[in-house]
mmCIF file of N, CA and C in Angstrom:
data_model
loop_
_atom_site.group_PDB
_atom_site.id
_atom_site.type_symbol
_atom_site.label_atom_id
_atom_site.label_comp_id
_atom_site.label_asym_id
_atom_site.label_seq_id
_atom_site.Cartn_x
_atom_site.Cartn_y
_atom_site.Cartn_z
ATOM 1 N N MET D 1 -206.798 -40.438 43.194
ATOM 2 C CA MET D 1 -206.804 -41.130 41.785
ATOM 3 C C MET D 1 -205.338 -40.699 41.400
ATOM 4 N N ALA D 2 -204.567 -41.720 40.864
ATOM 5 C CA ALA D 2 -203.384 -41.772 40.266
ATOM 6 C C ALA D 2 -203.297 -40.664 39.206
ATOM 7 N N THR D 3 -202.096 -39.956 38.954
ATOM 8 C CA THR D 3 -201.836 -39.027 37.850
ATOM 9 C C THR D 3 -201.599 -40.223 36.749
ATOM 10 N N VAL D 4 -202.234 -39.592 35.497
ATOM 11 C CA VAL D 4 -202.071 -40.235 34.248
ATOM 12 C C VAL D 4 -201.191 -39.469 33.342
ATOM 13 N N SER D 5 -200.146 -39.760 32.699
ATOM 14 C CA SER D 5 -199.470 -39.042 31.862
ATOM 15 C C SER D 5 -199.544 -39.298 30.469
ATOM 16 N N VAL D 6 -199.489 -38.125 29.655
ATOM 17 C CA VAL D 6 -199.686 -38.579 28.171
ATOM 18 C C VAL D 6 -198.599 -37.425 27.652
ATOM 19 N N ARG D 7 -197.920 -38.277 26.538
ATOM 20 C CA ARG D 7 -196.742 -37.624 26.041
ATOM 21 C C ARG D 7 -197.115 -37.031 24.457
ATOM 22 N N TYR D 8 -196.917 -35.759 24.591
ATOM 23 C CA TYR D 8 -197.159 -35.281 22.996
ATOM 24 C C TYR D 8 -195.917 -34.588 22.309
ATOM 25 N N ILE D 9 -195.641 -35.187 21.019
ATOM 26 C CA ILE D 9 -194.444 -34.612 20.394
ATOM 27 C C ILE D 9 -194.790 -33.237 20.010
ATOM 28 N N VAL D 10 -194.074 -32.252 20.250
ATOM 29 C CA VAL D 10 -194.215 -30.826 19.747
ATOM 30 C C VAL D 10 -192.909 -30.235 19.120
ATOM 31 N N THR D 11 -193.268 -29.369 18.275
ATOM 32 C CA THR D 11 -191.922 -29.030 17.301
ATOM 33 C C THR D 11 -190.995 -27.895 18.352
ATOM 34 N N ASP D 12 -191.865 -27.291 19.266
ATOM 35 C CA ASP D 12 -191.053 -26.110 19.869
ATOM 36 C C ASP D 12 -191.785 -26.234 21.427
ATOM 37 N N VAL D 13 -190.898 -26.932 22.294
ATOM 38 C CA VAL D 13 -191.589 -26.751 23.596
ATOM 39 C C VAL D 13 -191.810 -25.523 24.399
ATOM 40 N N ASP D 14 -191.101 -24.429 23.850
ATOM 41 C CA ASP D 14 -191.282 -23.141 24.505
ATOM 42 C C ASP D 14 -192.603 -22.392 23.576
ATOM 43 N N VAL D 15 -192.799 -22.671 22.818
ATOM 44 C CA VAL D 15 -194.214 -22.104 22.248
ATOM 45 C C VAL D 15 -195.332 -22.957 22.784
ATOM 46 N N ALA D 16 -195.154 -24.441 22.874
ATOM 47 C CA ALA D 16 -196.371 -25.286 23.710
ATOM 48 C C ALA D 16 -196.691 -24.717 24.919
ATOM 49 N N ILE D 17 -195.605 -24.644 25.648
ATOM 50 C CA ILE D 17 -195.978 -24.247 27.252
ATOM 51 C C ILE D 17 -197.183 -23.079 27.444
ATOM 52 N N PRO D 18 -196.780 -21.912 27.035
ATOM 53 C CA PRO D 18 -197.875 -21.008 27.137
ATOM 54 C C PRO D 18 -199.140 -21.432 26.638
ATOM 55 N N PHE D 19 -199.162 -21.935 25.252
ATOM 56 C CA PHE D 19 -200.502 -22.631 24.903
ATOM 57 C C PHE D 19 -201.159 -23.338 26.048
ATOM 58 N N TYR D 20 -200.700 -24.460 26.459
ATOM 59 C CA TYR D 20 -200.962 -25.098 27.422
ATOM 60 C C TYR D 20 -201.456 -24.439 28.824
ATOM 61 N N THR D 21 -200.583 -23.703 29.285
ATOM 62 C CA THR D 21 -200.796 -22.666 30.690
ATOM 63 C C THR D 21 -201.612 -21.647 30.585
ATOM 64 N N GLU D 22 -201.729 -20.921 29.459
ATOM 65 C CA GLU D 22 -202.527 -19.911 29.280
ATOM 66 C C GLU D 22 -203.922 -20.216 28.918
ATOM 67 N N HIS D 23 -204.045 -20.944 27.992
ATOM 68 C CA HIS D 23 -205.517 -21.192 27.272
ATOM 69 C C HIS D 23 -206.085 -22.446 28.073
ATOM 70 N N LEU D 24 -205.281 -23.563 28.615
ATOM 71 C CA LEU D 24 -205.822 -24.585 28.897
ATOM 72 C C LEU D 24 -205.899 -25.013 30.445
ATOM 73 N N GLY D 25 -205.243 -24.228 31.258
ATOM 74 C CA GLY D 25 -205.433 -24.361 32.720
ATOM 75 C C GLY D 25 -204.203 -25.283 33.394
ATOM 76 N N PHE D 26 -203.223 -25.688 32.466
ATOM 77 C CA PHE D 26 -202.142 -26.387 32.815
ATOM 78 C C PHE D 26 -201.078 -25.536 33.776
ATOM 79 N N ALA D 27 -200.525 -26.279 34.523
ATOM 80 C CA ALA D 27 -199.375 -25.472 35.312
ATOM 81 C C ALA D 27 -198.052 -26.281 34.835
ATOM 82 N N LEU D 28 -197.108 -25.459 34.876
ATOM 83 C CA LEU D 28 -195.882 -25.805 34.468
ATOM 84 C C LEU D 28 -195.231 -26.586 35.708
ATOM 85 N N THR D 29 -194.707 -27.782 35.545
ATOM 86 C CA THR D 29 -194.228 -28.297 36.697
ATOM 87 C C THR D 29 -192.731 -28.577 36.493
ATOM 88 N N MET D 30 -192.273 -28.502 35.393
ATOM 89 C CA MET D 30 -190.578 -28.582 35.123
ATOM 90 C C MET D 30 -190.269 -28.444 33.624
ATOM 91 N N HIS D 31 -189.183 -27.846 33.611
ATOM 92 C CA HIS D 31 -188.816 -27.291 31.976
ATOM 93 C C HIS D 31 -187.304 -27.637 32.258
ATOM 94 N N PRO D 32 -186.733 -28.871 32.417
ATOM 95 C CA PRO D 32 -185.107 -29.121 32.478
ATOM 96 C C PRO D 32 -184.372 -28.784 31.422
ATOM 97 N N ALA D 33 -185.168 -28.572 30.160
ATOM 98 C CA ALA D 33 -184.011 -28.601 28.948
ATOM 99 C C ALA D 33 -185.268 -28.396 27.727
ATOM 100 N N PRO D 34 -184.392 -27.684 26.955
ATOM 101 C CA PRO D 34 -185.315 -26.927 25.753
ATOM 102 C C PRO D 34 -185.965 -28.032 24.882
ATOM 103 N N THR D 35 -185.946 -29.393 25.094
ATOM 104 C CA THR D 35 -186.725 -30.432 24.496
ATOM 105 C C THR D 35 -187.670 -30.948 25.377
ATOM 106 N N PHE D 36 -187.708 -30.732 26.529
ATOM 107 C CA PHE D 36 -188.760 -31.345 27.545
ATOM 108 C C PHE D 36 -189.259 -30.541 28.497
ATOM 109 N N ALA D 37 -190.875 -30.836 28.763
ATOM 110 C CA ALA D 37 -191.275 -29.919 29.877
ATOM 111 C C ALA D 37 -192.339 -30.994 30.356
ATOM 112 N N MET D 38 -192.678 -30.735 31.791
ATOM 113 C CA MET D 38 -193.757 -31.377 32.347
ATOM 114 C C MET D 38 -194.860 -30.233 32.717
ATOM 115 N N LEU D 39 -196.076 -30.697 32.460
ATOM 116 C CA LEU D 39 -197.156 -29.843 32.881
ATOM 117 C C LEU D 39 -198.291 -30.608 33.616
ATOM 118 N N ASP D 40 -198.996 -30.087 34.541
ATOM 119 C CA ASP D 40 -199.864 -30.837 35.058
ATOM 120 C C ASP D 40 -201.432 -30.077 35.309
ATOM 121 N N ARG D 41 -202.262 -30.662 35.042
ATOM 122 C CA ARG D 41 -203.859 -30.212 35.461
ATOM 123 C C ARG D 41 -204.397 -31.263 36.042
ATOM 124 N N GLY D 42 -204.721 -31.058 37.304
ATOM 125 C CA GLY D 42 -205.390 -32.111 38.003
ATOM 126 C C GLY D 42 -204.427 -33.554 37.967
ATOM 127 N N ASP D 43 -205.225 -34.514 37.678
ATOM 128 C CA ASP D 43 -204.686 -35.838 37.623
ATOM 129 C C ASP D 43 -204.156 -36.017 36.324
ATOM 130 N N LEU D 44 -204.215 -35.037 35.569
ATOM 131 C CA LEU D 44 -203.218 -35.198 34.123
ATOM 132 C C LEU D 44 -202.087 -34.823 34.172
ATOM 133 N N ARG D 45 -201.177 -35.343 33.916
ATOM 134 C CA ARG D 45 -199.639 -34.750 33.437
ATOM 135 C C ARG D 45 -199.241 -34.886 32.208
ATOM 136 N N LEU D 46 -198.937 -33.797 31.521
ATOM 137 C CA LEU D 46 -198.608 -33.795 30.008
ATOM 138 C C LEU D 46 -197.447 -33.625 29.798
ATOM 139 N N LEU D 47 -196.444 -34.626 29.195
ATOM 140 C CA LEU D 47 -195.018 -34.680 28.892
ATOM 141 C C LEU D 47 -195.070 -34.082 27.507
ATOM 142 N N LEU D 48 -194.339 -32.922 27.485
ATOM 143 C CA LEU D 48 -194.007 -32.275 25.949
ATOM 144 C C LEU D 48 -192.577 -32.654 25.716
ATOM 145 N N SER D 49 -192.414 -33.253 24.383
ATOM 146 C CA SER D 49 -191.137 -33.456 23.972
ATOM 147 C C SER D 49 -191.067 -33.095 22.480
ATOM 148 N N ALA D 50 -189.825 -32.351 22.313
ATOM 149 C CA ALA D 50 -189.386 -31.956 20.941
ATOM 150 C C ALA D 50 -188.503 -33.116 20.318
ATOM 151 N N PRO D 51 -188.745 -33.325 18.984
ATOM 152 C CA PRO D 51 -187.638 -34.298 18.446
ATOM 153 C C PRO D 51 -186.421 -33.894 18.870
ATOM 154 N N SER D 52 -185.462 -34.997 18.991
ATOM 155 C CA SER D 52 -184.133 -34.631 19.413
ATOM 156 C C SER D 52 -183.374 -35.897 19.477
ATOM 157 N N GLU D 53 -182.127 -35.875 19.495
ATOM 158 C CA GLU D 53 -181.200 -37.277 19.191
ATOM 159 C C GLU D 53 -180.624 -37.221 20.577
ATOM 160 N N ARG D 54 -180.776 -36.513 21.491
ATOM 161 C CA ARG D 54 -180.246 -36.378 23.023
ATOM 162 C C ARG D 54 -180.805 -37.309 23.778
ATOM 163 N N GLY D 55 -181.763 -38.087 23.513
ATOM 164 C CA GLY D 55 -182.369 -39.209 24.258
ATOM 165 C C GLY D 55 -183.793 -38.848 24.930
ATOM 166 N N GLY D 56 -184.661 -39.471 25.364
ATOM 167 C CA GLY D 56 -185.737 -39.388 25.891
ATOM 168 C C GLY D 56 -186.889 -39.548 24.884
ATOM 169 N N GLY D 57 -188.065 -38.943 25.082
ATOM 170 C CA GLY D 57 -189.304 -39.308 24.388
ATOM 171 C C GLY D 57 -189.242 -38.595 22.830
ATOM 172 N N GLY D 58 -188.270 -37.963 22.721
ATOM 173 C CA GLY D 58 -188.080 -37.440 20.956
ATOM 174 C C GLY D 58 -187.270 -37.910 20.476
ATOM 175 N N GLN D 59 -186.403 -38.985 20.784
ATOM 176 C CA GLN D 59 -185.470 -39.522 19.984
ATOM 177 C C GLN D 59 -186.286 -40.493 18.899
ATOM 178 N N SER D 60 -185.256 -40.501 17.963
ATOM 179 C CA SER D 60 -185.887 -41.452 16.633
ATOM 180 C C SER D 60 -186.001 -43.049 16.824
ATOM 181 N N MET D 61 -186.639 -43.435 16.305
ATOM 182 C CA MET D 61 -186.790 -45.025 16.411
ATOM 183 C C MET D 61 -185.528 -45.454 15.655
ATOM 184 N N PRO D 62 -185.308 -47.099 16.135
ATOM 185 C CA PRO D 62 -183.997 -47.526 15.514
ATOM 186 C C PRO D 62 -183.915 -47.725 13.974
ATOM 187 N N ASP D 63 -184.937 -47.366 13.483
ATOM 188 C CA ASP D 63 -184.956 -47.443 11.880
ATOM 189 C C ASP D 63 -185.149 -46.029 11.203
ATOM 190 N N GLY D 64 -184.871 -45.190 12.183
ATOM 191 C CA GLY D 64 -184.657 -43.621 11.849
ATOM 192 C C GLY D 64 -185.976 -43.056 11.590
ATOM 193 N N THR D 65 -186.960 -43.638 12.066
ATOM 194 C CA THR D 65 -188.350 -42.748 11.795
ATOM 195 C C THR D 65 -188.215 -41.617 12.986
ATOM 196 N N LYS D 66 -188.685 -40.329 12.532
ATOM 197 C CA LYS D 66 -188.396 -39.390 13.571
ATOM 198 C C LYS D 66 -190.130 -39.122 14.057
ATOM 199 N N PRO D 67 -190.200 -38.775 15.398
ATOM 200 C CA PRO D 67 -191.316 -38.523 16.133
ATOM 201 C C PRO D 67 -191.773 -37.389 15.705
ATOM 202 N N ALA D 68 -193.371 -37.250 15.311
ATOM 203 C CA ALA D 68 -194.054 -35.775 14.660
ATOM 204 C C ALA D 68 -195.116 -35.653 15.258
ATOM 205 N N PRO D 69 -195.656 -34.379 15.295
ATOM 206 C CA PRO D 69 -196.696 -34.034 16.068
ATOM 207 C C PRO D 69 -198.085 -34.348 15.336
ATOM 208 N N GLY D 70 -199.341 -34.176 15.476
ATOM 209 C CA GLY D 70 -200.417 -34.351 14.734
ATOM 210 C C GLY D 70 -201.247 -35.474 15.042
ATOM 211 N N GLY D 71 -202.032 -36.029 14.206
ATOM 212 C CA GLY D 71 -202.714 -37.191 14.008
ATOM 213 C C GLY D 71 -204.194 -36.957 14.876
ATOM 214 N N TRP D 72 -204.839 -37.974 15.270
ATOM 215 C CA TRP D 72 -206.226 -37.827 15.899
ATOM 216 C C TRP D 72 -206.169 -38.147 17.087
ATOM 217 N N ASN D 73 -205.277 -38.945 17.506
ATOM 218 C CA ASN D 73 -205.349 -39.420 19.007
ATOM 219 C C ASN D 73 -205.368 -38.051 19.902
ATOM 220 N N ARG D 74 -205.801 -37.747 20.768
ATOM 221 C CA ARG D 74 -206.018 -36.901 21.695
ATOM 222 C C ARG D 74 -206.264 -36.777 23.057
ATOM 223 N N ILE D 75 -206.075 -35.934 23.909
ATOM 224 C CA ILE D 75 -206.589 -35.853 25.397
ATOM 225 C C ILE D 75 -207.801 -35.123 25.220
ATOM 226 N N SER D 76 -208.623 -35.282 26.127
ATOM 227 C CA SER D 76 -210.095 -34.823 26.210
ATOM 228 C C SER D 76 -210.050 -33.778 27.599
ATOM 229 N N LEU D 77 -210.291 -32.724 27.596
ATOM 230 C CA LEU D 77 -210.524 -31.933 28.826
ATOM 231 C C LEU D 77 -211.760 -31.402 29.036
ATOM 232 N N GLN D 78 -212.326 -31.538 30.164
ATOM 233 C CA GLN D 78 -213.575 -31.333 30.598
ATOM 234 C C GLN D 78 -213.791 -29.974 30.962
ATOM 235 N N VAL D 79 -214.544 -29.338 30.326
ATOM 236 C CA VAL D 79 -215.100 -27.799 30.642
ATOM 237 C C VAL D 79 -216.285 -27.438 30.916
ATOM 238 N N ALA D 80 -216.592 -26.234 31.519
ATOM 239 C CA ALA D 80 -217.842 -25.799 31.829
ATOM 240 C C ALA D 80 -218.263 -24.854 30.651
ATOM 241 N N ASN D 81 -219.218 -24.690 30.231
ATOM 242 C CA ASN D 81 -219.620 -23.561 29.279
ATOM 243 C C ASN D 81 -218.734 -23.410 27.994
ATOM 244 N N LEU D 82 -218.968 -24.851 27.101
ATOM 245 C CA LEU D 82 -217.935 -25.005 26.026
ATOM 246 C C LEU D 82 -218.114 -23.577 25.154
ATOM 247 N N GLU D 83 -219.517 -22.965 24.906
ATOM 248 C CA GLU D 83 -219.383 -22.221 23.868
ATOM 249 C C GLU D 83 -218.326 -20.727 24.551
ATOM 250 N N ARG D 84 -218.871 -20.557 25.879
ATOM 251 C CA ARG D 84 -217.823 -19.296 26.343
ATOM 252 C C ARG D 84 -216.252 -19.858 26.237
ATOM 253 N N VAL D 85 -216.016 -20.901 26.559
ATOM 254 C CA VAL D 85 -214.330 -21.237 26.522
ATOM 255 C C VAL D 85 -213.856 -21.075 24.894
ATOM 256 N N ALA D 86 -214.662 -21.676 24.040
ATOM 257 C CA ALA D 86 -214.680 -21.511 22.523
ATOM 258 C C ALA D 86 -214.501 -20.144 22.272
ATOM 259 N N GLU D 87 -215.248 -19.571 22.698
ATOM 260 C CA GLU D 87 -215.270 -17.805 22.061
ATOM 261 C C GLU D 87 -213.904 -17.140 22.410
ATOM 262 N N THR D 88 -213.375 -17.412 23.763
ATOM 263 C CA THR D 88 -212.268 -17.116 24.368
ATOM 264 C C THR D 88 -211.001 -17.449 23.477
ATOM 265 N N LEU D 89 -210.861 -18.845 23.212
ATOM 266 C CA LEU D 89 -209.863 -19.253 22.683
ATOM 267 C C LEU D 89 -209.950 -18.683 21.329
ATOM 268 N N ARG D 90 -211.040 -18.432 20.524
ATOM 269 C CA ARG D 90 -210.995 -18.165 19.216
ATOM 270 C C ARG D 90 -210.246 -16.633 19.334
ATOM 271 N N GLN D 91 -210.812 -15.863 20.247
ATOM 272 C CA GLN D 91 -210.301 -14.398 20.432
ATOM 273 C C GLN D 91 -209.049 -14.309 20.395
ATOM 274 N N ASN D 92 -208.337 -15.333 21.177
ATOM 275 C CA ASN D 92 -206.757 -15.529 21.358
ATOM 276 C C ASN D 92 -206.153 -16.105 20.167
ATOM 277 N N GLY D 93 -207.065 -16.495 19.047
ATOM 278 C CA GLY D 93 -206.025 -16.990 17.977
ATOM 279 C C GLY D 93 -205.808 -18.513 18.021
ATOM 280 N N VAL D 94 -206.462 -19.301 18.888
ATOM 281 C CA VAL D 94 -206.563 -20.645 18.747
ATOM 282 C C VAL D 94 -206.955 -21.090 17.559
ATOM 283 N N ARG D 95 -206.370 -22.255 17.074
ATOM 284 C CA ARG D 95 -206.791 -22.928 15.692
ATOM 285 C C ARG D 95 -207.862 -23.994 16.139
ATOM 286 N N PHE D 96 -208.935 -23.757 15.462
ATOM 287 C CA PHE D 96 -210.102 -25.093 15.433
ATOM 288 C C PHE D 96 -210.053 -25.974 14.425
ATOM 289 N N ARG D 97 -210.201 -27.457 14.635
ATOM 290 C CA ARG D 97 -210.155 -28.021 13.569
ATOM 291 C C ARG D 97 -211.821 -28.086 13.106
ATOM 292 N N LYS D 98 -212.875 -27.688 13.912
ATOM 293 C CA LYS D 98 -214.038 -27.805 13.542
ATOM 294 C C LYS D 98 -214.972 -26.986 14.509
ATOM 295 N N ASP D 99 -216.241 -26.627 14.185
ATOM 296 C CA ASP D 99 -217.136 -26.058 15.171
ATOM 297 C C ASP D 99 -217.635 -27.190 16.326
ATOM 298 N N ILE D 100 -218.336 -26.560 17.083
ATOM 299 C CA ILE D 100 -218.868 -27.214 18.234
ATOM 300 C C ILE D 100 -219.803 -28.205 17.720
ATOM 301 N N VAL D 101 -219.722 -29.643 18.450
ATOM 302 C CA VAL D 101 -220.810 -30.529 17.590
ATOM 303 C C VAL D 101 -221.407 -31.436 19.128
ATOM 304 N N THR D 102 -222.633 -31.636 18.974
ATOM 305 C CA THR D 102 -223.305 -32.259 19.863
ATOM 306 C C THR D 102 -223.610 -33.763 19.845
ATOM 307 N N GLY D 103 -223.032 -34.520 20.622
ATOM 308 C CA GLY D 103 -223.331 -35.936 20.648
ATOM 309 C C GLY D 103 -224.182 -36.651 21.627
ATOM 310 N N VAL D 104 -224.007 -37.637 21.857
ATOM 311 C CA VAL D 104 -225.005 -38.379 22.774
ATOM 312 C C VAL D 104 -224.686 -37.926 24.379
ATOM 313 N N GLY D 105 -223.213 -37.880 24.423
ATOM 314 C CA GLY D 105 -222.927 -37.506 25.854
ATOM 315 C C GLY D 105 -222.812 -36.184 26.305
ATOM 316 N N GLY D 106 -222.909 -35.109 25.157
ATOM 317 C CA GLY D 106 -222.531 -33.507 25.426
ATOM 318 C C GLY D 106 -222.087 -33.199 24.052
ATOM 319 N N LYS D 107 -221.453 -31.997 24.227
ATOM 320 C CA LYS D 107 -220.786 -31.055 23.356
ATOM 321 C C LYS D 107 -219.160 -31.250 23.237
ATOM 322 N N GLN D 108 -218.672 -30.983 22.154
ATOM 323 C CA GLN D 108 -217.411 -31.300 22.087
ATOM 324 C C GLN D 108 -216.746 -30.393 20.947
ATOM 325 N N VAL D 109 -215.262 -29.702 21.068
ATOM 326 C CA VAL D 109 -214.791 -29.326 19.903
ATOM 327 C C VAL D 109 -213.341 -29.780 19.771
ATOM 328 N N LEU D 110 -212.755 -29.666 18.670
ATOM 329 C CA LEU D 110 -211.318 -30.105 18.671
ATOM 330 C C LEU D 110 -210.580 -28.808 18.191
ATOM 331 N N ILE D 111 -209.303 -28.682 18.981
ATOM 332 C CA ILE D 111 -208.578 -27.526 18.784
ATOM 333 C C ILE D 111 -207.199 -27.895 18.573
ATOM 334 N N ASP D 112 -206.138 -27.410 17.835
ATOM 335 C CA ASP D 112 -204.898 -27.931 17.748
ATOM 336 C C ASP D 112 -203.982 -26.849 18.528
ATOM 337 N N ASP D 113 -202.938 -27.707 19.098
ATOM 338 C CA ASP D 113 -202.057 -26.818 19.661
ATOM 339 C C ASP D 113 -200.918 -26.407 18.779
ATOM 340 N N PRO D 114 -199.922 -25.520 19.102
ATOM 341 C CA PRO D 114 -199.193 -24.813 18.203
ATOM 342 C C PRO D 114 -198.455 -25.749 17.404
ATOM 343 N N SER D 115 -198.164 -27.027 17.639
ATOM 344 C CA SER D 115 -197.413 -28.192 16.655
ATOM 345 C C SER D 115 -198.597 -28.810 15.836
ATOM 346 N N GLY D 116 -199.814 -28.710 16.196
ATOM 347 C CA GLY D 116 -200.828 -29.511 15.170
ATOM 348 C C GLY D 116 -201.450 -30.844 15.882
ATOM 349 N N ASN D 117 -200.955 -30.923 17.213
ATOM 350 C CA ASN D 117 -201.538 -32.102 18.044
ATOM 351 C C ASN D 117 -203.248 -31.708 18.714
ATOM 352 N N CYS D 118 -204.188 -32.720 18.441
ATOM 353 C CA CYS D 118 -205.521 -32.144 18.786
ATOM 354 C C CYS D 118 -205.503 -32.413 20.029
ATOM 355 N N VAL D 119 -206.437 -31.530 20.585
ATOM 356 C CA VAL D 119 -206.973 -31.228 22.092
ATOM 357 C C VAL D 119 -208.545 -31.143 21.949
ATOM 358 N N GLU D 120 -209.279 -32.177 22.797
ATOM 359 C CA GLU D 120 -210.465 -32.128 22.668
ATOM 360 C C GLU D 120 -211.223 -31.349 23.740
ATOM 361 N N LEU D 121 -212.053 -30.303 23.659
ATOM 362 C CA LEU D 121 -212.459 -29.731 24.933
ATOM 363 C C LEU D 121 -214.109 -30.240 24.794
ATOM 364 N N PHE D 122 -214.576 -30.840 26.067
ATOM 365 C CA PHE D 122 -215.945 -31.520 26.226
ATOM 366 C C PHE D 122 -216.534 -31.051 27.210
ATOM 367 N N GLU D 123 -218.051 -30.881 27.086
ATOM 368 C CA GLU D 123 -218.802 -30.410 28.091
ATOM 369 C C GLU D 123 -219.996 -31.388 28.142
ATOM 370 N N PRO D 124 -220.065 -32.272 29.176
ATOM 371 C CA PRO D 124 -220.931 -33.345 29.357
ATOM 372 C C PRO D 124 -222.661 -32.834 29.403
ATOM 373 N N ASN D 125 -223.399 -33.532 28.953
ATOM 374 C CA ASN D 125 -224.605 -33.147 29.164
ATOM 375 C C ASN D 125 -225.095 -33.365 30.750
ATOM 376 N N GLN D 126 -225.935 -32.303 31.052
ATOM 377 C CA GLN D 126 -226.201 -32.250 32.477
ATOM 378 C C GLN D 126 -227.340 -33.381 32.982
#
């Protein structure tokens, strides 16, 4: 399977890196500048960019609009034993948007990274 890349705008790349590596199982692939890092988790590549006028994914649009974190679009990471994972994250101070919910395909919970980007943790039905 090919690697799929997703870019998240974050306010501080150096704060985001340990969130994703320590809590969500990503590995740091590269961090060549304060405003950019590349992390991998299986076939998912997460590109972290901080707003910057130095070019790249964090630069402003031609009309002056600056990129900002947050919103409801999200990556969804499959986990085993969602309750255990959620409890560990709560103990580590991770911010939750809501409690675990059960849907037709399984259970999910939404958490925020340190910049307010949404991450879904999903445990499919067996």
